XYZ file of N, CA and C in Angstrom:
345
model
N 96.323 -69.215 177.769
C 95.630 -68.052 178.283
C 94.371 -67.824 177.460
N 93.341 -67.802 178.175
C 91.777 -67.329 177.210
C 91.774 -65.620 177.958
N 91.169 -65.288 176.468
C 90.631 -63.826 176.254
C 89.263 -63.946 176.205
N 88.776 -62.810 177.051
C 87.060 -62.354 176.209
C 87.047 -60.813 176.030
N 86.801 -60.955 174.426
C 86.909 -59.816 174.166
C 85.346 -59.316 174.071
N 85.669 -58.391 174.621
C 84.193 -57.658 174.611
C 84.061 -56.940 173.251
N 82.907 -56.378 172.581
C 82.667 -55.704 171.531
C 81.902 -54.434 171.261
N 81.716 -53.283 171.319
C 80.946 -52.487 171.198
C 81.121 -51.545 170.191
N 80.311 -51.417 169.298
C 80.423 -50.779 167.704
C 79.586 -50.631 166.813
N 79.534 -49.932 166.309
C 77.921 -49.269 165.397
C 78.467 -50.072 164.068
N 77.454 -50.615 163.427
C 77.564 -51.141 162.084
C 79.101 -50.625 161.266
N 78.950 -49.397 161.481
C 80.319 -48.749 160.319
C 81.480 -48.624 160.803
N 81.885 -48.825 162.150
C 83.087 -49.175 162.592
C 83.287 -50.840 162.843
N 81.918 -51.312 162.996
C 82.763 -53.131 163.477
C 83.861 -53.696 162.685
N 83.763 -53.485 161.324
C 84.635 -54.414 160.546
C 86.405 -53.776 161.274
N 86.282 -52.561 161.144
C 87.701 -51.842 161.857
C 87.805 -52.683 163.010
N 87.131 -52.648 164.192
C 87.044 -53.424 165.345
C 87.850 -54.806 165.253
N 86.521 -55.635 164.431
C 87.613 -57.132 163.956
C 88.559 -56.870 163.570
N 89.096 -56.124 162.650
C 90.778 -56.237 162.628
C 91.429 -55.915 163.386
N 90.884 -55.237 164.651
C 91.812 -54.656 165.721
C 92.218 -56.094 166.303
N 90.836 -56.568 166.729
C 91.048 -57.844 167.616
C 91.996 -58.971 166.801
N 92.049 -58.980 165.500
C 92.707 -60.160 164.893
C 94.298 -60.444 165.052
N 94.792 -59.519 165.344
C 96.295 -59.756 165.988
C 96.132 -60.013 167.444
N 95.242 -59.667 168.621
C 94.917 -59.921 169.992
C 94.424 -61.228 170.033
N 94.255 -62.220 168.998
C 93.963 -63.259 168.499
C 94.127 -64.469 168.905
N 94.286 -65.651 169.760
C 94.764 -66.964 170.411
C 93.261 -67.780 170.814
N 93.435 -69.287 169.922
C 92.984 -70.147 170.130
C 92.118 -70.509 170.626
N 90.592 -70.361 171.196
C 90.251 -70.933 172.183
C 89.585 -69.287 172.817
N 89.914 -68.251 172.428
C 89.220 -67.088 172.944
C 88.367 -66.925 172.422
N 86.866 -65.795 173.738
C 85.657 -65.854 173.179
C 85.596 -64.232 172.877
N 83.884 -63.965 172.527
C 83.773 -63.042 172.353
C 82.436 -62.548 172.975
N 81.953 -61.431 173.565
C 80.750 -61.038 174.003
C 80.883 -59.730 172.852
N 79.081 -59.912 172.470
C 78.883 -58.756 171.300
C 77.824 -57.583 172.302
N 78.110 -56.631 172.457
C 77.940 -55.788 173.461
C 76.938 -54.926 172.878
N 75.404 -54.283 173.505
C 74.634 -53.336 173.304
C 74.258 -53.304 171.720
N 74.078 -52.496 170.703
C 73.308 -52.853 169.295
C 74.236 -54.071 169.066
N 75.804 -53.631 168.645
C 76.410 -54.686 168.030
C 75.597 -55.866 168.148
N 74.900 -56.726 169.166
C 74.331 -57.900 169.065
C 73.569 -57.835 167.301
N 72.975 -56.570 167.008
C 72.375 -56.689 165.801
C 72.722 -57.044 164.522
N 74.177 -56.733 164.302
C 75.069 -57.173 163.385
C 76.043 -58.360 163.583
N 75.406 -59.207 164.428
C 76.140 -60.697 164.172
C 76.424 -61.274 162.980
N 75.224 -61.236 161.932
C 75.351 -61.692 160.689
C 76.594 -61.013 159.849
N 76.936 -59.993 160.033
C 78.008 -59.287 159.837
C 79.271 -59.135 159.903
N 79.188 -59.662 161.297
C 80.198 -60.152 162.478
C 81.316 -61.280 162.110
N 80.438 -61.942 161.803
C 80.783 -63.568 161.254
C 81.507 -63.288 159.499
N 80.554 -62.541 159.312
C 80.961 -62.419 157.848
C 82.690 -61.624 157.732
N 82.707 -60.671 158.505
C 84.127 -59.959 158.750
C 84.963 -60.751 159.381
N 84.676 -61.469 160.334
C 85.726 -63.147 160.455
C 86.215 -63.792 159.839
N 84.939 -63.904 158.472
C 85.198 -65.137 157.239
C 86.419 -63.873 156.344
N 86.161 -63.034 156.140
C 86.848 -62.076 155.671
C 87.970 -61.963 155.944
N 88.548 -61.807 157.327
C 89.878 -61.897 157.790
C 90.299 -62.983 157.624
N 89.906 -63.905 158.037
C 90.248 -65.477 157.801
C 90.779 -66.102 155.930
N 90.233 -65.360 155.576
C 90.110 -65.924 154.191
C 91.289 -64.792 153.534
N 91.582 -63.580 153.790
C 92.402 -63.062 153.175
C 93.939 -63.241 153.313
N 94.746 -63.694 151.959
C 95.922 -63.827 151.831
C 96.714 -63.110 152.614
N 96.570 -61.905 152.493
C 97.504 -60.407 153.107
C 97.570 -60.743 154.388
N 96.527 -61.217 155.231
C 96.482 -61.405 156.405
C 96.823 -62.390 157.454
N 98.027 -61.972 158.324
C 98.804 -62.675 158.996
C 98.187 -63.172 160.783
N 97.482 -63.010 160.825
C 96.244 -62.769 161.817
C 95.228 -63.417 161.799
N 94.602 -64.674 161.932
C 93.359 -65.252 161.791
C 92.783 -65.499 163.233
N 91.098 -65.310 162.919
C 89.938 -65.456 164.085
C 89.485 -66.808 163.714
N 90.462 -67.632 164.372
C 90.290 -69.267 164.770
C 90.007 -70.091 166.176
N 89.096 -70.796 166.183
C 88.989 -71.439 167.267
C 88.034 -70.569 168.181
N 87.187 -70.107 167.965
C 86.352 -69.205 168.772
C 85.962 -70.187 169.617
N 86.278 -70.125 171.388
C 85.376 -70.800 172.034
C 83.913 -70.715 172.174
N 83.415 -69.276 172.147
C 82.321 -69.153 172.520
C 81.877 -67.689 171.917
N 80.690 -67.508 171.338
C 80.325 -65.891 171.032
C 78.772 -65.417 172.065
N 79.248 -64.989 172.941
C 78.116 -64.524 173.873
C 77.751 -63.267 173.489
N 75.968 -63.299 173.681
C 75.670 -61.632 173.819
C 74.521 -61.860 175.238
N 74.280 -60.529 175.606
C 73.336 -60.303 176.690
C 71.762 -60.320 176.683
N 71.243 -61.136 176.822
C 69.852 -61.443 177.357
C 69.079 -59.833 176.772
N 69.523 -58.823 177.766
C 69.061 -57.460 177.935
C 69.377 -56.851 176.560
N 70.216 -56.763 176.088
C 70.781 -56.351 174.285
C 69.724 -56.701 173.513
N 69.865 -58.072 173.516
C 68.484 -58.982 172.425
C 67.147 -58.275 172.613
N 66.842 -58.211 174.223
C 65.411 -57.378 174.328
C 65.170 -56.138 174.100
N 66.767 -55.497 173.975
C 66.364 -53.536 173.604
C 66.011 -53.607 172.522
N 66.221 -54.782 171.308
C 66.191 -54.685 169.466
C 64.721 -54.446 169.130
N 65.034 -53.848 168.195
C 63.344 -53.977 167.664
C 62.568 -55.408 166.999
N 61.513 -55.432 167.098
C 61.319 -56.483 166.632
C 61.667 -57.086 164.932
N 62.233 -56.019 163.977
C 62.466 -56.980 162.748
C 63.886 -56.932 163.250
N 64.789 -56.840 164.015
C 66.276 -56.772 164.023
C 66.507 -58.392 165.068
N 65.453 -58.706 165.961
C 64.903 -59.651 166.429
C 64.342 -61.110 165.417
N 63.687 -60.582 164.548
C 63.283 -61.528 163.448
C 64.284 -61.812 162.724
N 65.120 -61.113 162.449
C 66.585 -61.262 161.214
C 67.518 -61.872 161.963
N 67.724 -61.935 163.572
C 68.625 -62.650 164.202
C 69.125 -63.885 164.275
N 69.967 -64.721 163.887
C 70.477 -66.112 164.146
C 70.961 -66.608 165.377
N 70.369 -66.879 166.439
C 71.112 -67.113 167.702
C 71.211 -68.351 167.972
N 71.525 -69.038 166.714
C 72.041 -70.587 167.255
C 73.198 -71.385 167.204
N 74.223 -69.789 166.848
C 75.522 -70.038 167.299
C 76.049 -69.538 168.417
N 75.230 -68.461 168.717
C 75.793 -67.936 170.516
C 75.040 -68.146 171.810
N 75.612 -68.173 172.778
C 75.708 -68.041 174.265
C 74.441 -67.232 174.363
N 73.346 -66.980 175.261
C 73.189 -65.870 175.610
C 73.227 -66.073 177.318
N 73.146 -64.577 178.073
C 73.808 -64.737 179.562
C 73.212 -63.524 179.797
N 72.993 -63.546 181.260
C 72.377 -62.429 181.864
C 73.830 -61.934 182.560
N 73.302 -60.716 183.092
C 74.440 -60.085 183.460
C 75.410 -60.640 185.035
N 74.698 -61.279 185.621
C 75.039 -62.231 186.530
C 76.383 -63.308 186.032
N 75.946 -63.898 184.847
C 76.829 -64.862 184.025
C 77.561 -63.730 183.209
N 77.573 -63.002 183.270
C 78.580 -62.138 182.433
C 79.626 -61.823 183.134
N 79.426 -61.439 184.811
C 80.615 -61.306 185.471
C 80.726 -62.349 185.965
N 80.865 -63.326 186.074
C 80.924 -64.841 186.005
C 82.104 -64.747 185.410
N 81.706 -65.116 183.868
C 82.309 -65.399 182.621
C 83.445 -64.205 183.075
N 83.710 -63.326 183.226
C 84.926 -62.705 183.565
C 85.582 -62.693 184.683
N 85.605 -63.717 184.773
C 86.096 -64.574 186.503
C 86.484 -65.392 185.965
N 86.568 -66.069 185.020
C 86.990 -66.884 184.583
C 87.880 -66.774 183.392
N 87.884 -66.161 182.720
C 88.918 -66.400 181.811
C 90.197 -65.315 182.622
N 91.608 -65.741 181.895
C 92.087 -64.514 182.229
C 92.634 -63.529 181.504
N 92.159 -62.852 180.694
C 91.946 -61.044 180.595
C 90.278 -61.080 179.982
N 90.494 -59.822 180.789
C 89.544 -58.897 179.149
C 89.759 -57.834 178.486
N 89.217 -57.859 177.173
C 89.818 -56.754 176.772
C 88.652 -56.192 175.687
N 88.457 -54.536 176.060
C 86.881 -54.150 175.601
C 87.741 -53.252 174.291
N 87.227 -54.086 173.191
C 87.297 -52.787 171.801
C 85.548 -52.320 171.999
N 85.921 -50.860 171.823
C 85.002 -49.900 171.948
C 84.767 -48.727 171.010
N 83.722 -48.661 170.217
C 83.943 -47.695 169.213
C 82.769 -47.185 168.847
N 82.147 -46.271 169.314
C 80.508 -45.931 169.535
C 80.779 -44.328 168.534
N 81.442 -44.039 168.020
C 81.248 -43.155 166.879
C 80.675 -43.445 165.395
C-alpha cells in the first residue's frame, strides 16, 4: 500500500508533524510539502535524519518514494526563500498532477498544523 502524505506547517510545528507521520510510516510512501512548508525543506530532511538516526525511536522515514511540492507554493516564496531552496531532490507538479498523483496511490493522509 503507498501513502501520500500531504504536509502543511509553519516552521515551529513541522518537526511535531514528522513525528506524527513516522509511525504512519511504510516503505515506498511519498510526501507533498504543502503552501510555506515548501520553504523549510532544508529542515524537513533534517527532522527525517533526526528521526531516523535516533535510538529511542521505533519508527523510521525510510524509503521515501518521492517528495513533491507545488509549482504555485515555489512561486508565492519570496525571492531569498527561492534562492536558499534545494529542489534537486523533489518532484515539482502543478495542480493537475497533484490530483493525478492522488489517483494513484492508495490513501492520503493530510497532517495539518497552521498554528
Amino acid at each position: 500500500m503507498s501513502t501520500l502524505f500531504q504536509l502543511h506547517a509553519p516552521m515551529n510545528t513541522l518537526k511535531a508533524l514528522v513525528k506524527e507521520m513516522a509511525p504512519l510510516w511504510h516503505s515506498g510512501d511519498s510526501i507533498l510539502l504543502l503552501a510555506e512548508t515548501v520553504a523549510f525543506l532544508p529542515w524537513f530532511e533534517m527532522y527525517i535524519d533526526d528521526i531516523n538516526q535516533d535510538d529511542e525511536v521505533t519508527n523510521q522515514i525510510l524509503d521515501i518514494e518521492s517528495i513533491y511540492v507545488l509549482a504555485d507554493d515555489i512561486a508565492q516564496l519570496n525571492q531569498t526563500a527561492k534562492a536558499n531552496l534545494d529542489l534537486n531532490k523533489v518532484k515539482i507538479i502543478d495542480d493537475h498532477q497533484w490530483v493525478k498523483l492522488t489517483q494513484e496511490v492508495n490513501r492520503v493522509v493530510t497532517l495539518n498544523s497552521t498554528t
